[in-house]
PDB file of C-alpha atoms in Angstrom:
ATOM      1  CA  MET A   6      -0.195  -0.053  -0.352  1.00 44.00           C
ATOM      2  CA  THR A   7       1.393   3.221  -1.124  1.00 50.00           C
ATOM      3  CA  LEU A   8       0.521   5.821   1.409  1.00 47.00           C
ATOM      4  CA  PRO A   9      -0.174   9.951   0.528  1.00 51.00           C
ATOM      5  CA  PRO A  10       2.202  12.455   2.784  1.00 53.00           C
ATOM      6  CA  ALA A  11       0.489  13.165   6.108  1.00 54.00           C
ATOM      7  CA  ARG A  12      -2.596  15.249   6.231  1.00 84.00           C
ATOM      8  CA  SER A  13      -4.954  17.278   7.864  1.00 89.00           C
ATOM      9  CA  LEU A  14      -8.173  19.315   7.596  1.00 89.00           C
ATOM     10  CA  THR A  15      -9.834  21.454  10.114  1.00 91.00           C
ATOM     11  CA  TRP A  16     -13.108  21.959   9.610  1.00 89.00           C
ATOM     12  CA  SER A  17     -15.854  24.336  11.978  1.00 91.00           C
ATOM     13  CA  LEU A  18     -19.194  22.999  12.095  1.00 90.00           C
ATOM     14  CA  PRO A  19     -22.933  25.323  13.205  1.00 87.00           C
ATOM     15  CA  CYS A  20     -24.611  23.629  16.028  1.00 86.00           C
ATOM     16  CA  THR A  21     -27.389  22.687  14.074  1.00 88.00           C
ATOM     17  CA  ALA A  22     -29.193  19.159  14.085  1.00 89.00           C
ATOM     18  CA  ASP A  23     -27.233  18.329  10.457  1.00 93.00           C
ATOM     19  CA  ALA A  24     -23.823  18.943  11.816  1.00 93.00           C
ATOM     20  CA  PRO A  25     -23.261  15.654  12.657  1.00 94.00           C
ATOM     21  CA  ALA A  26     -24.566  14.364   9.070  1.00 95.00           C
ATOM     22  CA  ARG A  27     -22.347  17.172   7.632  1.00 95.00           C
ATOM     23  CA  ALA A  28     -19.368  15.875   9.751  1.00 95.00           C
ATOM     24  CA  ARG A  29     -20.046  12.137   8.135  1.00 96.00           C
ATOM     25  CA  GLN A  30     -19.956  13.236   4.753  1.00 95.00           C
ATOM     26  CA  ILE A  31     -16.945  15.613   5.172  1.00 94.00           C
ATOM     27  CA  THR A  32     -15.274  12.412   6.498  1.00 95.00           C
ATOM     28  CA  ARG A  33     -15.970  10.269   3.720  1.00 95.00           C
ATOM     29  CA  HIS A  34     -14.455  12.418   1.011  1.00 93.00           C
ATOM     30  CA  LEU A  35     -11.779  13.004   3.225  1.00 93.00           C
ATOM     31  CA  LEU A  36     -10.949   9.516   3.327  1.00 93.00           C
ATOM     32  CA  HIS A  37     -11.708   8.410   0.011  1.00 92.00           C
ATOM     33  CA  ASP A  38      -9.421  11.190  -1.007  1.00 89.00           C
ATOM     34  CA  TRP A  39      -6.766   9.482   1.061  1.00 89.00           C
ATOM     35  CA  GLY A  40      -7.464   6.260  -0.362  1.00 88.00           C
ATOM     36  CA  LEU A  41      -8.474   4.387   2.783  1.00 90.00           C
ATOM     37  CA  THR A  42     -10.492   1.308   3.141  1.00 91.00           C
ATOM     38  CA  ASP A  43     -14.746   1.797   2.986  1.00 94.00           C
ATOM     39  CA  GLU A  44     -14.634  -0.159   6.670  1.00 94.00           C
ATOM     40  CA  HIS A  45     -11.910   2.048   7.885  1.00 94.00           C
ATOM     41  CA  THR A  46     -14.136   5.202   6.413  1.00 95.00           C
ATOM     42  CA  CYS A  47     -17.589   3.663   7.724  1.00 95.00           C
ATOM     43  CA  ARG A  48     -16.088   3.628  11.231  1.00 96.00           C
ATOM     44  CA  THR A  49     -14.438   6.754  11.601  1.00 96.00           C
ATOM     45  CA  GLU A  50     -17.358   7.929  10.315  1.00 97.00           C
ATOM     46  CA  ALA A  51     -19.599   6.774  13.497  1.00 96.00           C
ATOM     47  CA  VAL A  52     -16.870   7.886  15.753  1.00 97.00           C
ATOM     48  CA  VAL A  53     -16.877  11.951  13.838  1.00 97.00           C
ATOM     49  CA  ALA A  54     -21.027  11.905  14.040  1.00 95.00           C
ATOM     50  CA  GLU A  55     -20.735  10.681  18.212  1.00 95.00           C
ATOM     51  CA  LEU A  56     -17.935  13.043  19.069  1.00 95.00           C
ATOM     52  CA  VAL A  57     -20.092  16.202  17.238  1.00 94.00           C
ATOM     53  CA  SER A  58     -23.383  15.026  18.829  1.00 92.00           C
ATOM     54  CA  ASN A  59     -21.943  15.172  21.721  1.00 89.00           C
ATOM     55  CA  ALA A  60     -20.356  18.121  21.189  1.00 88.00           C
ATOM     56  CA  ILE A  61     -23.726  20.228  20.203  1.00 87.00           C
ATOM     57  CA  SER A  62     -25.469  18.610  22.977  1.00 83.00           C
ATOM     58  CA  HIS A  63     -23.338  19.235  25.483  1.00 77.00           C
ATOM     59  CA  ALA A  64     -20.889  22.091  24.847  1.00 73.00           C
ATOM     60  CA  ARG A  65     -21.174  26.045  23.780  1.00 71.00           C
ATOM     61  CA  PRO A  66     -21.113  27.122  20.417  1.00 75.00           C
ATOM     62  CA  GLY A  67     -17.893  26.478  17.998  1.00 75.00           C
ATOM     63  CA  VAL A  68     -17.214  23.392  16.775  1.00 88.00           C
ATOM     64  CA  ARG A  69     -14.539  23.002  15.117  1.00 90.00           C
ATOM     65  CA  VAL A  70     -13.174  19.237  13.668  1.00 93.00           C
ATOM     66  CA  THR A  71      -9.784  18.574  12.627  1.00 93.00           C
ATOM     67  CA  TRP A  72      -8.818  14.913  11.015  1.00 93.00           C
ATOM     68  CA  ARG A  73      -5.485  13.733  10.394  1.00 92.00           C
ATOM     69  CA  LEU A  74      -3.788  10.799   8.510  1.00 90.00           C
ATOM     70  CA  VAL A  75      -1.340   9.564  11.124  1.00 87.00           C
ATOM     71  CA  ARG A  76       1.334   6.959   9.590  1.00 75.00           C
ATOM     72  CA  ASP A  77       2.034   4.271  12.361  1.00 66.00           C
ATOM     73  CA  ALA A  78       4.110   1.472  11.150  1.00 62.00           C
ATOM     74  CA  GLU A  79       2.746  -0.186   7.211  1.00 69.00           C
ATOM     75  CA  GLN A  80      -0.837   0.985   8.440  1.00 76.00           C
ATOM     76  CA  PRO A  81      -2.576   4.926   8.523  1.00 83.00           C
ATOM     77  CA  SER A  82      -4.470   5.477  11.282  1.00 91.00           C
ATOM     78  CA  VAL A  83      -6.883   8.426  11.569  1.00 94.00           C
ATOM     79  CA  ARG A  84      -6.940  11.123  14.528  1.00 94.00           C
ATOM     80  CA  VAL A  85     -10.010  13.161  14.546  1.00 96.00           C
ATOM     81  CA  GLU A  86     -10.399  15.880  17.030  1.00 95.00           C
ATOM     82  CA  VAL A  87     -13.764  17.650  17.698  1.00 94.00           C
ATOM     83  CA  ALA A  88     -13.230  21.342  19.258  1.00 92.00           C
ATOM     84  CA  ASP A  89     -15.823  22.583  21.700  1.00 88.00           C
ATOM     85  CA  GLY A  90     -16.848  25.841  23.612  1.00 82.00           C
ATOM     86  CA  GLY A  91     -16.853  24.381  27.084  1.00 79.00           C
ATOM     87  CA  PRO A  92     -20.154  22.730  29.078  1.00 73.00           C
ATOM     88  CA  THR A  93     -22.930  24.024  29.032  1.00 60.00           C
ATOM     89  CA  ARG A  94     -24.397  22.600  32.063  1.00 50.00           C
ATOM     90  CA  SER A  95     -22.528  20.447  34.616  1.00 43.00           C
ATOM     91  CA  PRO A  96     -21.626  16.873  33.566  1.00 46.00           C
ATOM     92  CA  ALA A  97     -23.436  15.192  36.943  1.00 44.00           C
ATOM     93  CA  ASP A  98     -26.790  17.037  35.485  1.00 43.00           C
ATOM     94  CA  THR A  99     -28.700  13.724  34.456  1.00 45.00           C
ATOM     95  CA  ASP A 100     -32.163  14.815  33.720  1.00 49.00           C
ATOM     96  CA  ARG A 101     -32.017  12.402  30.681  1.00 50.00           C
ATOM     97  CA  ASP A 102     -33.537   8.734  30.124  1.00 51.00           C
ATOM     98  CA  PRO A 103     -29.899   6.835  31.857  1.00 49.00           C
ATOM     99  CA  ASP A 104     -30.461   4.675  28.709  1.00 53.00           C
ATOM    100  CA  GLU A 105     -29.073   7.423  26.609  1.00 56.00           C
ATOM    101  CA  HIS A 106     -26.738   8.764  28.811  1.00 58.00           C
ATOM    102  CA  GLY A 107     -22.842   7.670  27.579  1.00 67.00           C
ATOM    103  CA  ARG A 108     -24.118   5.919  24.960  1.00 78.00           C
ATOM    104  CA  GLY A 109     -21.831   7.658  22.710  1.00 80.00           C
ATOM    105  CA  ARG A 110     -18.921   6.737  24.686  1.00 83.00           C
ATOM    106  CA  ARG A 111     -19.228   3.521  24.086  1.00 89.00           C
ATOM    107  CA  ILE A 112     -19.707   3.496  20.521  1.00 91.00           C
ATOM    108  CA  VAL A 113     -16.172   5.919  20.383  1.00 93.00           C
ATOM    109  CA  ALA A 114     -14.735   3.188  22.679  1.00 92.00           C
ATOM    110  CA  SER A 115     -15.616   0.207  20.502  1.00 93.00           C
ATOM    111  CA  LEU A 116     -15.063   1.784  17.316  1.00 95.00           C
ATOM    112  CA  ALA A 117     -11.593   3.660  17.764  1.00 95.00           C
ATOM    113  CA  SER A 118      -7.968   2.249  18.970  1.00 92.00           C
ATOM    114  CA  ARG A 119      -7.437   5.117  21.619  1.00 93.00           C
ATOM    115  CA  TRP A 120      -9.515   8.024  22.251  1.00 95.00           C
ATOM    116  CA  GLY A 121      -9.255  10.828  25.203  1.00 94.00           C
ATOM    117  CA  THR A 122     -10.587  13.945  26.290  1.00 91.00           C
ATOM    118  CA  SER A 123      -8.282  17.174  26.928  1.00 90.00           C
ATOM    119  CA  ARG A 124      -8.764  21.056  27.785  1.00 89.00           C
ATOM    120  CA  ARG A 125      -8.493  23.421  24.954  1.00 86.00           C
ATOM    121  CA  ARG A 126      -4.963  25.712  25.974  1.00 87.00           C
ATOM    122  CA  ASP A 127      -6.454  28.564  23.150  1.00 82.00           C
ATOM    123  CA  ARG A 128      -9.849  29.398  24.723  1.00 81.00           C
ATOM    124  CA  PRO A 129     -12.401  27.487  27.009  1.00 82.00           C
ATOM    125  CA  GLY A 130     -13.410  23.928  26.080  1.00 85.00           C
ATOM    126  CA  TYR A 131     -12.082  20.412  25.628  1.00 88.00           C
ATOM    127  CA  ILE A 132     -10.832  18.700  22.759  1.00 91.00           C
ATOM    128  CA  HIS A 133     -12.405  15.107  22.339  1.00 93.00           C
ATOM    129  CA  TRP A 134     -10.089  12.641  20.134  1.00 95.00           C
ATOM    130  CA  ALA A 135     -10.544   9.604  19.082  1.00 97.00           C
ATOM    131  CA  GLN A 136      -7.889   7.412  16.586  1.00 95.00           C
ATOM    132  CA  ILE A 137      -9.446   4.671  14.120  1.00 95.00           C
ATOM    133  CA  SER A 138      -7.115   2.240  13.040  1.00 91.00           C
ATOM    134  CA  PRO A 139      -7.613  -0.273  10.142  1.00 84.00           C
ATOM    135  CA  ASP A 140      -8.606  -3.921  11.805  1.00 73.00           C
TER     136      ASP A 140
END
């Protein structure tokens, strides 16, 4: 497999209901351009949609998605970072159905080889990231 040079793309998304679908569409086109498999692309699309959905549901406006092609050993992986503007309510605020709370994290954990969260350095908010490797 011949890999393209390391690449990245950053895209700002509005905090609207169609943002996760838009993020999936951008992911599909970008990973296709990078020459990654359909399965790798599909798993990455699902992770991106979950991270964007969570950012829109739990954070202030200002969602920014960065995709990076990471060349580890012989297989490329994709690192996705979703930066938000910080929480709109306390994580302990659980007025939702308990069956729905935390489901996105389980989806990300099952599809990503690594994932995590860190505080933004440039402004208030967090960066939620995941690295998706081919199977």
